[in-house]
Amino acid sequence: MTAPLSSTTPTPTTSGDGRRPSAPRGPLRSLGSLGPVGLVLAGGISVQFGGALAVTLMPRAGALGVVTLRLLAAAVVLLLVCRPRLRGHSRADWGTVIVFGITMGAMNGLFYEAVARIPLGPAVTLEVLGPLALSVVASRRAINALWAGLALAGVFLLGGGGFGNLDPTGVGFALGAGAMWASYIVFSARTGRRFPQADGLALAMAVAALLFLPLGIAEAGSRLLNPTTVALGSAVALLSSVLPYTLELLALRRLPAPTFAILMSLEPAIAATAGFLILGQSLTPTEAAAITLVIAATIGAVRTQTSRTKSGLRAPEA
Protein backbone atom coordinates (compact mmCIF):
# COMPACT_ATOMS: atom_id res chain seq x y z
CA MET A 1 0.00 0.00 0.00
CA THR A 2 2.91 2.19 -0.18
CA ALA A 3 3.13 2.78 -3.88
CA PRO A 4 0.91 2.75 -6.94
CA LEU A 5 0.93 -0.12 -9.36
CA SER A 6 0.60 2.00 -12.47
CA SER A 7 3.90 2.34 -14.26
CA THR A 8 3.10 5.77 -15.63
CA THR A 9 1.97 7.39 -12.42
CA PRO A 10 4.57 8.93 -10.11
CA THR A 11 5.00 7.02 -6.89
CA PRO A 12 4.99 8.70 -3.50
CA THR A 13 8.76 8.63 -3.68
CA THR A 14 8.86 10.72 -6.84
CA SER A 15 7.47 14.10 -7.61
CA GLY A 16 5.13 14.59 -10.52
CA ASP A 17 7.78 16.28 -12.65
CA GLY A 18 10.09 13.29 -12.35
CA ARG A 19 12.39 14.70 -9.69
CA ARG A 20 13.25 12.35 -6.88
CA PRO A 21 14.37 13.28 -3.41
CA SER A 22 18.00 12.81 -2.54
CA ALA A 23 18.89 9.45 -1.10
CA PRO A 24 19.29 9.31 2.66
CA ARG A 25 22.81 9.76 3.92
CA GLY A 26 24.77 7.82 6.51
CA PRO A 27 24.02 4.20 7.48
CA LEU A 28 21.01 3.96 5.15
CA ARG A 29 23.35 4.03 2.16
CA SER A 30 24.56 0.56 3.12
CA LEU A 31 21.06 -0.73 2.31
CA GLY A 32 21.91 -0.14 -1.34
CA SER A 33 24.03 -3.28 -1.24
CA LEU A 34 20.80 -5.30 -1.39
CA GLY A 35 20.32 -4.21 -5.00
CA PRO A 36 17.21 -2.43 -6.30
CA VAL A 37 15.08 -5.58 -6.62
CA GLY A 38 16.08 -6.65 -3.13
CA LEU A 39 15.17 -3.21 -1.79
CA VAL A 40 11.67 -3.33 -3.30
CA LEU A 41 11.06 -6.85 -2.02
CA ALA A 42 12.36 -5.84 1.42
CA GLY A 43 9.98 -2.88 1.36
CA GLY A 44 7.05 -5.12 0.46
CA ILE A 45 7.95 -7.56 3.22
CA SER A 46 8.21 -4.67 5.67
CA VAL A 47 4.76 -3.32 4.70
CA GLN A 48 2.95 -6.64 4.95
CA PHE A 49 4.62 -7.80 8.16
CA GLY A 50 3.82 -4.36 9.55
CA GLY A 51 0.20 -5.03 8.61
CA ALA A 52 0.34 -8.37 10.40
CA LEU A 53 1.75 -6.65 13.49
CA ALA A 54 -1.08 -4.12 13.28
CA VAL A 55 -3.63 -6.95 13.42
CA THR A 56 -2.06 -8.21 16.67
CA LEU A 57 -2.31 -4.68 18.08
CA MET A 58 -6.02 -4.27 17.31
CA PRO A 59 -7.26 -5.98 20.51
CA ARG A 60 -5.36 -3.27 22.43
CA ALA A 61 -6.46 -0.20 20.49
CA GLY A 62 -8.99 -1.19 17.84
CA ALA A 63 -8.59 -0.72 14.10
CA LEU A 64 -9.05 3.07 14.19
CA GLY A 65 -6.70 3.39 17.16
CA VAL A 66 -3.98 1.49 15.31
CA VAL A 67 -4.45 3.69 12.22
CA THR A 68 -4.17 6.80 14.40
CA LEU A 69 -0.93 5.61 16.02
CA ARG A 70 0.55 4.65 12.66
CA LEU A 71 -0.32 7.94 10.98
CA LEU A 72 0.84 10.06 13.93
CA ALA A 73 4.19 8.30 14.22
CA ALA A 74 4.79 8.35 10.45
CA ALA A 75 3.81 12.04 10.26
CA VAL A 76 6.25 12.98 13.01
CA VAL A 77 9.11 11.14 11.32
CA LEU A 78 8.37 12.52 7.84
CA LEU A 79 7.96 16.09 9.11
CA LEU A 80 11.28 15.90 10.96
CA VAL A 81 13.08 14.40 7.97
CA CYS A 82 11.52 16.51 5.19
CA ARG A 83 10.98 19.78 7.11
CA PRO A 84 8.44 20.98 4.52
CA ARG A 85 8.07 24.70 3.89
CA LEU A 86 4.66 26.02 4.97
CA ARG A 87 4.78 29.38 3.23
CA GLY A 88 4.65 30.19 -0.45
CA HIS A 89 1.93 27.71 -1.41
CA SER A 90 -1.30 28.66 -3.14
CA ARG A 91 -4.83 27.81 -2.02
CA ALA A 92 -4.94 25.19 -4.76
CA ASP A 93 -1.72 23.64 -3.43
CA TRP A 94 -3.18 23.32 0.05
CA GLY A 95 -6.47 22.02 -1.32
CA THR A 96 -4.62 19.28 -3.18
CA VAL A 97 -2.52 18.21 -0.21
CA ILE A 98 -5.57 18.21 2.08
CA VAL A 99 -7.51 15.95 -0.31
CA PHE A 100 -4.41 13.76 -0.59
CA GLY A 101 -4.30 13.51 3.20
CA ILE A 102 -8.01 12.65 3.41
CA THR A 103 -7.53 9.96 0.77
CA MET A 104 -4.50 8.56 2.57
CA GLY A 105 -6.33 8.42 5.89
CA ALA A 106 -9.40 6.80 4.34
CA MET A 107 -7.26 4.23 2.53
CA ASN A 108 -5.52 3.21 5.77
CA GLY A 109 -8.68 3.26 7.85
CA LEU A 110 -10.70 1.12 5.44
CA PHE A 111 -7.84 -1.35 5.01
CA TYR A 112 -7.33 -1.82 8.74
CA GLU A 113 -11.07 -2.28 9.24
CA ALA A 114 -10.85 -4.97 6.54
CA VAL A 115 -7.95 -6.90 8.09
CA ALA A 116 -9.78 -6.82 11.41
CA ARG A 117 -12.44 -9.00 9.72
CA ILE A 118 -10.81 -11.03 6.95
CA PRO A 119 -7.34 -12.59 6.49
CA LEU A 120 -4.48 -10.36 5.40
CA GLY A 121 -3.81 -12.08 2.04
CA PRO A 122 -7.38 -11.83 0.68
CA ALA A 123 -7.66 -8.26 2.02
CA VAL A 124 -4.59 -7.09 0.09
CA THR A 125 -5.75 -9.00 -3.00
CA LEU A 126 -9.10 -7.19 -2.98
CA GLU A 127 -7.39 -3.87 -2.28
CA VAL A 128 -5.08 -4.28 -5.28
CA LEU A 129 -8.14 -4.29 -7.54
CA GLY A 130 -8.36 -0.50 -7.15
CA PRO A 131 -4.98 0.30 -8.74
CA LEU A 132 -5.54 -2.49 -11.26
CA ALA A 133 -8.84 -0.98 -12.37
CA LEU A 134 -7.18 2.43 -12.69
CA SER A 135 -4.40 0.94 -14.82
CA VAL A 136 -6.88 -0.87 -17.10
CA VAL A 137 -9.04 2.23 -17.58
CA ALA A 138 -6.05 4.49 -18.20
CA SER A 139 -4.60 2.15 -20.83
CA ARG A 140 -7.77 1.90 -22.97
CA ARG A 141 -6.55 -1.19 -24.85
CA ALA A 142 -8.67 -4.19 -25.75
CA ILE A 143 -6.19 -6.64 -24.26
CA ASN A 144 -6.86 -5.15 -20.85
CA ALA A 145 -10.26 -6.84 -20.97
CA LEU A 146 -8.28 -10.07 -20.54
CA TRP A 147 -6.49 -8.75 -17.45
CA ALA A 148 -9.77 -7.47 -16.03
CA GLY A 149 -11.34 -10.88 -16.66
CA LEU A 150 -8.47 -12.64 -14.89
CA ALA A 151 -8.83 -10.32 -11.91
CA LEU A 152 -12.58 -10.88 -11.73
CA ALA A 153 -12.05 -14.63 -11.93
CA GLY A 154 -9.63 -14.33 -9.02
CA VAL A 155 -12.16 -12.34 -7.01
CA PHE A 156 -14.86 -14.91 -7.80
CA LEU A 157 -12.63 -17.73 -6.57
CA LEU A 158 -11.59 -15.73 -3.52
CA GLY A 159 -15.21 -15.30 -2.57
CA GLY A 160 -16.06 -18.93 -3.16
CA GLY A 161 -18.66 -17.91 -5.71
CA GLY A 162 -20.33 -15.46 -3.35
CA PHE A 163 -17.87 -14.51 -0.61
CA GLY A 164 -19.49 -17.05 1.65
CA ASN A 165 -16.12 -17.80 3.26
CA LEU A 166 -15.27 -14.15 3.93
CA ASP A 167 -16.98 -11.60 6.13
CA PRO A 168 -18.96 -9.42 3.66
CA THR A 169 -18.30 -6.28 5.72
CA GLY A 170 -14.57 -6.98 5.59
CA VAL A 171 -14.80 -7.51 1.82
CA GLY A 172 -16.58 -4.17 1.47
CA PHE A 173 -13.91 -2.41 3.52
CA ALA A 174 -11.15 -3.99 1.41
CA LEU A 175 -12.80 -2.92 -1.85
CA GLY A 176 -13.29 0.57 -0.42
CA ALA A 177 -9.60 0.65 0.47
CA GLY A 178 -8.81 -0.29 -3.13
CA ALA A 179 -10.92 2.59 -4.43
CA MET A 180 -9.08 4.93 -2.07
CA TRP A 181 -5.75 3.49 -3.25
CA ALA A 182 -6.66 4.41 -6.82
CA SER A 183 -7.56 7.93 -5.64
CA TYR A 184 -4.31 8.01 -3.68
CA ILE A 185 -2.39 7.38 -6.91
CA VAL A 186 -4.12 10.28 -8.65
CA PHE A 187 -3.60 12.76 -5.81
CA SER A 188 -0.06 11.55 -5.18
CA ALA A 189 0.80 12.66 -8.72
CA ARG A 190 -1.01 15.99 -8.32
CA THR A 191 0.69 16.67 -4.99
CA GLY A 192 4.07 15.76 -6.45
CA ARG A 193 3.62 18.39 -9.16
CA ARG A 194 2.88 21.10 -6.59
CA PHE A 195 5.37 20.32 -3.79
CA PRO A 196 9.12 19.66 -4.04
CA GLN A 197 10.55 16.26 -3.23
CA ALA A 198 8.58 14.53 -0.43
CA ASP A 199 7.22 17.69 1.21
CA GLY A 200 3.68 17.05 -0.01
CA LEU A 201 3.71 13.50 1.33
CA ALA A 202 4.85 14.70 4.76
CA LEU A 203 2.14 17.39 4.90
CA ALA A 204 -0.54 14.97 3.68
CA MET A 205 0.49 12.45 6.32
CA ALA A 206 0.10 15.17 8.96
CA VAL A 207 -3.38 16.02 7.61
CA ALA A 208 -4.37 12.34 7.71
CA ALA A 209 -3.08 11.98 11.28
CA LEU A 210 -4.96 15.06 12.52
CA LEU A 211 -8.19 13.93 10.86
CA PHE A 212 -7.94 10.44 12.33
CA LEU A 213 -6.99 11.56 15.83
CA PRO A 214 -10.61 12.14 17.00
CA LEU A 215 -11.65 8.74 15.57
CA GLY A 216 -8.80 6.99 17.33
CA ILE A 217 -9.58 8.72 20.63
CA ALA A 218 -13.27 7.85 20.28
CA GLU A 219 -12.49 4.15 19.78
CA ALA A 220 -9.45 3.61 22.00
CA GLY A 221 -9.55 6.51 24.47
CA SER A 222 -6.79 6.41 27.07
CA ARG A 223 -5.53 3.09 25.68
CA LEU A 224 -3.69 5.15 23.05
CA LEU A 225 -1.43 6.45 25.85
CA ASN A 226 -0.41 2.99 27.07
CA PRO A 227 3.41 2.78 26.63
CA THR A 228 3.27 -0.72 25.14
CA THR A 229 0.53 0.30 22.71
CA VAL A 230 2.46 3.42 21.68
CA ALA A 231 5.62 1.36 21.16
CA LEU A 232 3.83 -1.23 19.04
CA GLY A 233 2.02 1.48 17.07
CA SER A 234 5.35 3.18 16.38
CA ALA A 235 6.74 -0.15 15.20
CA VAL A 236 3.78 -0.49 12.81
CA ALA A 237 4.50 3.02 11.47
CA LEU A 238 8.18 2.15 11.02
CA LEU A 239 7.45 -1.11 9.22
CA SER A 240 4.46 0.07 7.17
CA SER A 241 5.46 3.63 6.26
CA VAL A 242 8.94 4.90 7.13
CA LEU A 243 11.11 1.89 6.29
CA PRO A 244 9.39 0.89 3.01
CA TYR A 245 9.35 4.54 1.90
CA THR A 246 13.12 4.72 2.40
CA LEU A 247 13.77 1.39 0.71
CA GLU A 248 11.62 2.30 -2.31
CA LEU A 249 13.33 5.69 -2.54
CA LEU A 250 16.72 3.97 -2.78
CA ALA A 251 15.43 1.38 -5.26
CA LEU A 252 13.84 3.90 -7.63
CA ARG A 253 17.20 5.57 -8.16
CA ARG A 254 18.33 2.49 -10.08
CA LEU A 255 15.16 0.58 -11.00
CA PRO A 256 12.85 1.33 -13.97
CA ALA A 257 9.33 2.27 -12.88
CA PRO A 258 7.67 -0.62 -14.81
CA THR A 259 9.88 -3.16 -13.06
CA PHE A 260 9.08 -1.52 -9.75
CA ALA A 261 5.34 -1.75 -10.47
CA ILE A 262 5.56 -5.44 -11.35
CA LEU A 263 7.44 -6.19 -8.15
CA MET A 264 4.82 -4.27 -6.16
CA SER A 265 2.13 -6.50 -7.68
CA LEU A 266 3.54 -9.39 -5.65
CA GLU A 267 2.29 -7.84 -2.42
CA PRO A 268 -0.81 -10.08 -2.12
CA ALA A 269 1.48 -13.12 -2.01
CA ILE A 270 3.75 -11.45 0.54
CA ALA A 271 0.70 -10.50 2.60
CA ALA A 272 -0.57 -14.09 2.55
CA THR A 273 2.85 -15.27 3.74
CA ALA A 274 2.92 -12.69 6.54
CA GLY A 275 -0.61 -13.64 7.56
CA PHE A 276 0.41 -17.30 7.76
CA LEU A 277 3.67 -16.78 9.65
CA ILE A 278 2.52 -14.08 12.10
CA LEU A 279 -1.21 -14.67 12.43
CA GLY A 280 -1.57 -18.35 11.54
CA GLN A 281 -3.92 -17.48 8.65
CA SER A 282 -3.63 -20.34 6.17
CA LEU A 283 -5.00 -20.21 2.64
CA THR A 284 -7.09 -22.86 0.93
CA PRO A 285 -5.88 -24.02 -2.52
CA THR A 286 -8.76 -22.04 -4.07
CA GLU A 287 -7.74 -18.83 -2.26
CA ALA A 288 -4.12 -19.34 -3.33
CA ALA A 289 -5.24 -19.76 -6.95
CA ALA A 290 -7.36 -16.62 -6.66
CA ILE A 291 -4.43 -14.56 -5.41
CA THR A 292 -2.26 -15.94 -8.24
CA LEU A 293 -4.84 -14.85 -10.83
CA VAL A 294 -4.99 -11.31 -9.45
CA ILE A 295 -1.17 -11.08 -9.41
CA ALA A 296 -1.04 -12.32 -13.02
CA ALA A 297 -3.68 -9.77 -14.05
CA THR A 298 -1.76 -6.96 -12.38
CA ILE A 299 1.54 -7.91 -14.01
CA GLY A 300 -0.17 -8.22 -17.40
CA ALA A 301 -1.80 -4.79 -17.07
CA VAL A 302 1.52 -3.19 -16.09
CA ARG A 303 3.37 -4.81 -18.99
CA THR A 304 0.65 -3.77 -21.44
CA GLN A 305 0.81 -0.18 -20.27
CA THR A 306 4.61 -0.25 -20.42
CA SER A 307 4.62 -1.50 -24.04
CA ARG A 308 2.12 1.19 -24.95
CA THR A 309 4.34 3.88 -23.42
CA LYS A 310 7.38 2.58 -25.30
CA SER A 311 5.52 2.51 -28.62
CA GLY A 312 4.31 6.05 -27.99
CA LEU A 313 7.87 7.25 -27.42
CA ARG A 314 9.22 5.48 -30.54
CA ALA A 315 10.21 7.91 -33.28
CA PRO A 316 7.94 7.81 -36.35
CA GLU A 317 9.33 6.05 -39.38
CA ALA A 318 10.31 8.16 -42.39
PDB file of N, CA and C in Angstrom, residues 222-277:
ATOM      1  N   SER A 222      -8.074   6.335  26.372  1.00  0.00           N
ATOM      2  CA  SER A 222      -6.795   6.407  27.075  1.00  0.00           C
ATOM      3  C   SER A 222      -5.860   5.252  26.728  1.00  0.00           C
ATOM      4  N   ARG A 223      -6.394   4.216  26.081  1.00  0.00           N
ATOM      5  CA  ARG A 223      -5.532   3.094  25.682  1.00  0.00           C
ATOM      6  C   ARG A 223      -4.453   3.534  24.702  1.00  0.00           C
ATOM      7  N   LEU A 224      -4.693   4.635  23.986  1.00  0.00           N
ATOM      8  CA  LEU A 224      -3.686   5.153  23.055  1.00  0.00           C
ATOM      9  C   LEU A 224      -2.447   5.647  23.781  1.00  0.00           C
ATOM     10  N   LEU A 225      -2.557   5.930  25.078  1.00  0.00           N
ATOM     11  CA  LEU A 225      -1.432   6.448  25.851  1.00  0.00           C
ATOM     12  C   LEU A 225      -0.655   5.346  26.556  1.00  0.00           C
ATOM     13  N   ASN A 226      -1.126   4.105  26.453  1.00  0.00           N
ATOM     14  CA  ASN A 226      -0.411   2.994  27.065  1.00  0.00           C
ATOM     15  C   ASN A 226       0.964   2.849  26.422  1.00  0.00           C
ATOM     16  N   PRO A 227       2.058   2.827  27.220  1.00  0.00           N
ATOM     17  CA  PRO A 227       3.407   2.783  26.633  1.00  0.00           C
ATOM     18  C   PRO A 227       3.624   1.615  25.677  1.00  0.00           C
ATOM     19  N   THR A 228       3.098   0.437  26.031  1.00  0.00           N
ATOM     20  CA  THR A 228       3.272  -0.716  25.144  1.00  0.00           C
ATOM     21  C   THR A 228       2.534  -0.512  23.834  1.00  0.00           C
ATOM     22  N   THR A 229       1.317   0.033  23.916  1.00  0.00           N
ATOM     23  CA  THR A 229       0.535   0.296  22.709  1.00  0.00           C
ATOM     24  C   THR A 229       1.220   1.327  21.830  1.00  0.00           C
ATOM     25  N   VAL A 230       1.751   2.386  22.440  1.00  0.00           N
ATOM     26  CA  VAL A 230       2.462   3.415  21.682  1.00  0.00           C
ATOM     27  C   VAL A 230       3.693   2.818  21.001  1.00  0.00           C
ATOM     28  N   ALA A 231       4.420   1.969  21.737  1.00  0.00           N
ATOM     29  CA  ALA A 231       5.623   1.360  21.160  1.00  0.00           C
ATOM     30  C   ALA A 231       5.280   0.465  19.974  1.00  0.00           C
ATOM     31  N   LEU A 232       4.238  -0.352  20.140  1.00  0.00           N
ATOM     32  CA  LEU A 232       3.831  -1.231  19.039  1.00  0.00           C
ATOM     33  C   LEU A 232       3.293  -0.435  17.857  1.00  0.00           C
ATOM     34  N   GLY A 233       2.529   0.631  18.142  1.00  0.00           N
ATOM     35  CA  GLY A 233       2.022   1.477  17.070  1.00  0.00           C
ATOM     36  C   GLY A 233       3.147   2.159  16.318  1.00  0.00           C
ATOM     37  N   SER A 234       4.187   2.571  17.035  1.00  0.00           N
ATOM     38  CA  SER A 234       5.345   3.181  16.377  1.00  0.00           C
ATOM     39  C   SER A 234       6.078   2.149  15.516  1.00  0.00           C
ATOM     40  N   ALA A 235       6.118   0.904  15.997  1.00  0.00           N
ATOM     41  CA  ALA A 235       6.740  -0.155  15.195  1.00  0.00           C
ATOM     42  C   ALA A 235       5.957  -0.398  13.912  1.00  0.00           C
ATOM     43  N   VAL A 236       4.616  -0.351  14.006  1.00  0.00           N
ATOM     44  CA  VAL A 236       3.785  -0.493  12.807  1.00  0.00           C
ATOM     45  C   VAL A 236       4.080   0.640  11.824  1.00  0.00           C
ATOM     46  N   ALA A 237       4.193   1.871  12.338  1.00  0.00           N
ATOM     47  CA  ALA A 237       4.502   3.015  11.472  1.00  0.00           C
ATOM     48  C   ALA A 237       5.865   2.843  10.812  1.00  0.00           C
ATOM     49  N   LEU A 238       6.841   2.360  11.570  1.00  0.00           N
ATOM     50  CA  LEU A 238       8.183   2.152  11.025  1.00  0.00           C
ATOM     51  C   LEU A 238       8.160   1.106   9.923  1.00  0.00           C
ATOM     52  N   LEU A 239       7.468  -0.025  10.188  1.00  0.00           N
ATOM     53  CA  LEU A 239       7.452  -1.113   9.220  1.00  0.00           C
ATOM     54  C   LEU A 239       6.571  -0.809   8.017  1.00  0.00           C
ATOM     55  N   SER A 240       5.443  -0.123   8.244  1.00  0.00           N
ATOM     56  CA  SER A 240       4.460   0.067   7.174  1.00  0.00           C
ATOM     57  C   SER A 240       4.626   1.363   6.399  1.00  0.00           C
ATOM     58  N   SER A 241       5.341   2.337   6.943  1.00  0.00           N
ATOM     59  CA  SER A 241       5.456   3.631   6.261  1.00  0.00           C
ATOM     60  C   SER A 241       6.903   4.075   6.084  1.00  0.00           C
ATOM     61  N   VAL A 242       7.616   4.268   7.184  1.00  0.00           N
ATOM     62  CA  VAL A 242       8.935   4.903   7.131  1.00  0.00           C
ATOM     63  C   VAL A 242       9.958   4.021   6.429  1.00  0.00           C
ATOM     64  N   LEU A 243      10.091   2.765   6.872  1.00  0.00           N
ATOM     65  CA  LEU A 243      11.106   1.888   6.289  1.00  0.00           C
ATOM     66  C   LEU A 243      10.837   1.577   4.821  1.00  0.00           C
ATOM     67  N   PRO A 244       9.615   1.161   4.437  1.00  0.00           N
ATOM     68  CA  PRO A 244       9.392   0.890   3.006  1.00  0.00           C
ATOM     69  C   PRO A 244       9.557   2.136   2.144  1.00  0.00           C
ATOM     70  N   TYR A 245       9.159   3.304   2.670  1.00  0.00           N
ATOM     71  CA  TYR A 245       9.352   4.540   1.898  1.00  0.00           C
ATOM     72  C   TYR A 245      10.831   4.742   1.600  1.00  0.00           C
ATOM     73  N   THR A 246      11.684   4.542   2.591  1.00  0.00           N
ATOM     74  CA  THR A 246      13.121   4.720   2.402  1.00  0.00           C
ATOM     75  C   THR A 246      13.685   3.695   1.433  1.00  0.00           C
ATOM     76  N   LEU A 247      13.262   2.443   1.583  1.00  0.00           N
ATOM     77  CA  LEU A 247      13.767   1.388   0.706  1.00  0.00           C
ATOM     78  C   LEU A 247      13.351   1.628  -0.739  1.00  0.00           C
ATOM     79  N   GLU A 248      12.093   2.041  -0.954  1.00  0.00           N
ATOM     80  CA  GLU A 248      11.625   2.304  -2.309  1.00  0.00           C
ATOM     81  C   GLU A 248      12.323   3.517  -2.910  1.00  0.00           C
ATOM     82  N   LEU A 249      12.609   4.517  -2.064  1.00  0.00           N
ATOM     83  CA  LEU A 249      13.332   5.694  -2.538  1.00  0.00           C
ATOM     84  C   LEU A 249      14.694   5.283  -3.082  1.00  0.00           C
ATOM     85  N   LEU A 250      15.416   4.429  -2.330  1.00  0.00           N
ATOM     86  CA  LEU A 250      16.718   3.969  -2.782  1.00  0.00           C
ATOM     87  C   LEU A 250      16.598   3.121  -4.041  1.00  0.00           C
ATOM     88  N   ALA A 251      15.579   2.266  -4.111  1.00  0.00           N
ATOM     89  CA  ALA A 251      15.430   1.376  -5.259  1.00  0.00           C
ATOM     90  C   ALA A 251      15.127   2.146  -6.535  1.00  0.00           C
ATOM     91  N   LEU A 252      14.265   3.167  -6.441  1.00  0.00           N
ATOM     92  CA  LEU A 252      13.836   3.897  -7.631  1.00  0.00           C
ATOM     93  C   LEU A 252      14.953   4.715  -8.268  1.00  0.00           C
ATOM     94  N   ARG A 253      16.053   4.886  -7.562  1.00  0.00           N
ATOM     95  CA  ARG A 253      17.198   5.575  -8.164  1.00  0.00           C
ATOM     96  C   ARG A 253      17.879   4.709  -9.218  1.00  0.00           C
ATOM     97  N   ARG A 254      17.638   3.390  -9.153  1.00  0.00           N
ATOM     98  CA  ARG A 254      18.330   2.488 -10.077  1.00  0.00           C
ATOM     99  C   ARG A 254      17.399   1.508 -10.771  1.00  0.00           C
ATOM    100  N   LEU A 255      16.098   1.571 -10.469  1.00  0.00           N
ATOM    101  CA  LEU A 255      15.158   0.583 -10.996  1.00  0.00           C
ATOM    102  C   LEU A 255      14.124   1.256 -11.878  1.00  0.00           C
ATOM    103  N   PRO A 256      13.893   0.752 -13.114  1.00  0.00           N
ATOM    104  CA  PRO A 256      12.853   1.333 -13.973  1.00  0.00           C
ATOM    105  C   PRO A 256      11.485   1.232 -13.305  1.00  0.00           C
ATOM    106  N   ALA A 257      10.661   2.242 -13.497  1.00  0.00           N
ATOM    107  CA  ALA A 257       9.334   2.274 -12.878  1.00  0.00           C
ATOM    108  C   ALA A 257       8.479   1.059 -13.230  1.00  0.00           C
ATOM    109  N   PRO A 258       8.483   0.570 -14.502  1.00  0.00           N
ATOM    110  CA  PRO A 258       7.667  -0.617 -14.812  1.00  0.00           C
ATOM    111  C   PRO A 258       8.084  -1.847 -14.011  1.00  0.00           C
ATOM    112  N   THR A 259       9.394  -2.036 -13.849  1.00  0.00           N
ATOM    113  CA  THR A 259       9.880  -3.161 -13.058  1.00  0.00           C
ATOM    114  C   THR A 259       9.446  -3.017 -11.613  1.00  0.00           C
ATOM    115  N   PHE A 260       9.523  -1.801 -11.118  1.00  0.00           N
ATOM    116  CA  PHE A 260       9.078  -1.522  -9.749  1.00  0.00           C
ATOM    117  C   PHE A 260       7.609  -1.875  -9.589  1.00  0.00           C
ATOM    118  N   ALA A 261       6.782  -1.486 -10.549  1.00  0.00           N
ATOM    119  CA  ALA A 261       5.343  -1.748 -10.473  1.00  0.00           C
ATOM    120  C   ALA A 261       5.048  -3.241 -10.478  1.00  0.00           C
ATOM    121  N   ILE A 262       5.768  -3.990 -11.306  1.00  0.00           N
ATOM    122  CA  ILE A 262       5.556  -5.440 -11.353  1.00  0.00           C
ATOM    123  C   ILE A 262       5.933  -6.083 -10.018  1.00  0.00           C
ATOM    124  N   LEU A 263       7.040  -5.648  -9.438  1.00  0.00           N
ATOM    125  CA  LEU A 263       7.440  -6.186  -8.147  1.00  0.00           C
ATOM    126  C   LEU A 263       6.401  -5.866  -7.069  1.00  0.00           C
ATOM    127  N   MET A 264       5.827  -4.668  -7.142  1.00  0.00           N
ATOM    128  CA  MET A 264       4.817  -4.273  -6.162  1.00  0.00           C
ATOM    129  C   MET A 264       3.567  -5.141  -6.283  1.00  0.00           C
ATOM    130  N   SER A 265       3.329  -5.685  -7.484  1.00  0.00           N
ATOM    131  CA  SER A 265       2.127  -6.505  -7.682  1.00  0.00           C
ATOM    132  C   SER A 265       2.216  -7.832  -6.941  1.00  0.00           C
ATOM    133  N   LEU A 266       3.381  -8.158  -6.409  1.00  0.00           N
ATOM    134  CA  LEU A 266       3.544  -9.393  -5.653  1.00  0.00           C
ATOM    135  C   LEU A 266       3.078  -9.259  -4.211  1.00  0.00           C
ATOM    136  N   GLU A 267       2.637  -8.069  -3.820  1.00  0.00           N
ATOM    137  CA  GLU A 267       2.289  -7.838  -2.417  1.00  0.00           C
ATOM    138  C   GLU A 267       1.192  -8.760  -1.882  1.00  0.00           C
ATOM    139  N   PRO A 268       0.168  -9.129  -2.675  1.00  0.00           N
ATOM    140  CA  PRO A 268      -0.810 -10.081  -2.120  1.00  0.00           C
ATOM    141  C   PRO A 268      -0.176 -11.386  -1.654  1.00  0.00           C
ATOM    142  N   ALA A 269       0.808 -11.884  -2.417  1.00  0.00           N
ATOM    143  CA  ALA A 269       1.481 -13.119  -2.014  1.00  0.00           C
ATOM    144  C   ALA A 269       2.300 -12.899  -0.741  1.00  0.00           C
ATOM    145  N   ILE A 270       2.981 -11.760  -0.659  1.00  0.00           N
ATOM    146  CA  ILE A 270       3.751 -11.450   0.542  1.00  0.00           C
ATOM    147  C   ILE A 270       2.818 -11.310   1.739  1.00  0.00           C
ATOM    148  N   ALA A 271       1.669 -10.670   1.516  1.00  0.00           N
ATOM    149  CA  ALA A 271       0.697 -10.499   2.598  1.00  0.00           C
ATOM    150  C   ALA A 271       0.178 -11.850   3.083  1.00  0.00           C
ATOM    151  N   ALA A 272      -0.096 -12.755   2.151  1.00  0.00           N
ATOM    152  CA  ALA A 272      -0.571 -14.090   2.547  1.00  0.00           C
ATOM    153  C   ALA A 272       0.491 -14.815   3.365  1.00  0.00           C
ATOM    154  N   THR A 273       1.764 -14.642   2.979  1.00  0.00           N
ATOM    155  CA  THR A 273       2.855 -15.269   3.739  1.00  0.00           C
ATOM    156  C   THR A 273       2.952 -14.682   5.139  1.00  0.00           C
ATOM    157  N   ALA A 274       2.863 -13.350   5.235  1.00  0.00           N
ATOM    158  CA  ALA A 274       2.921 -12.694   6.541  1.00  0.00           C
ATOM    159  C   ALA A 274       1.742 -13.123   7.413  1.00  0.00           C
ATOM    160  N   GLY A 275       0.567 -13.212   6.811  1.00  0.00           N
ATOM    161  CA  GLY A 275      -0.606 -13.645   7.558  1.00  0.00           C
ATOM    162  C   GLY A 275      -0.449 -15.059   8.095  1.00  0.00           C
ATOM    163  N   PHE A 276       0.202 -15.924   7.319  1.00  0.00           N
ATOM    164  CA  PHE A 276       0.413 -17.304   7.757  1.00  0.00           C
ATOM    165  C   PHE A 276       1.448 -17.385   8.868  1.00  0.00           C
ATOM    166  N   LEU A 277       2.570 -16.675   8.697  1.00  0.00           N
ATOM    167  CA  LEU A 277       3.670 -16.780   9.655  1.00  0.00           C
ATOM    168  C   LEU A 277       3.380 -16.062  10.969  1.00  0.00           C
TER     169      LEU A 277
END
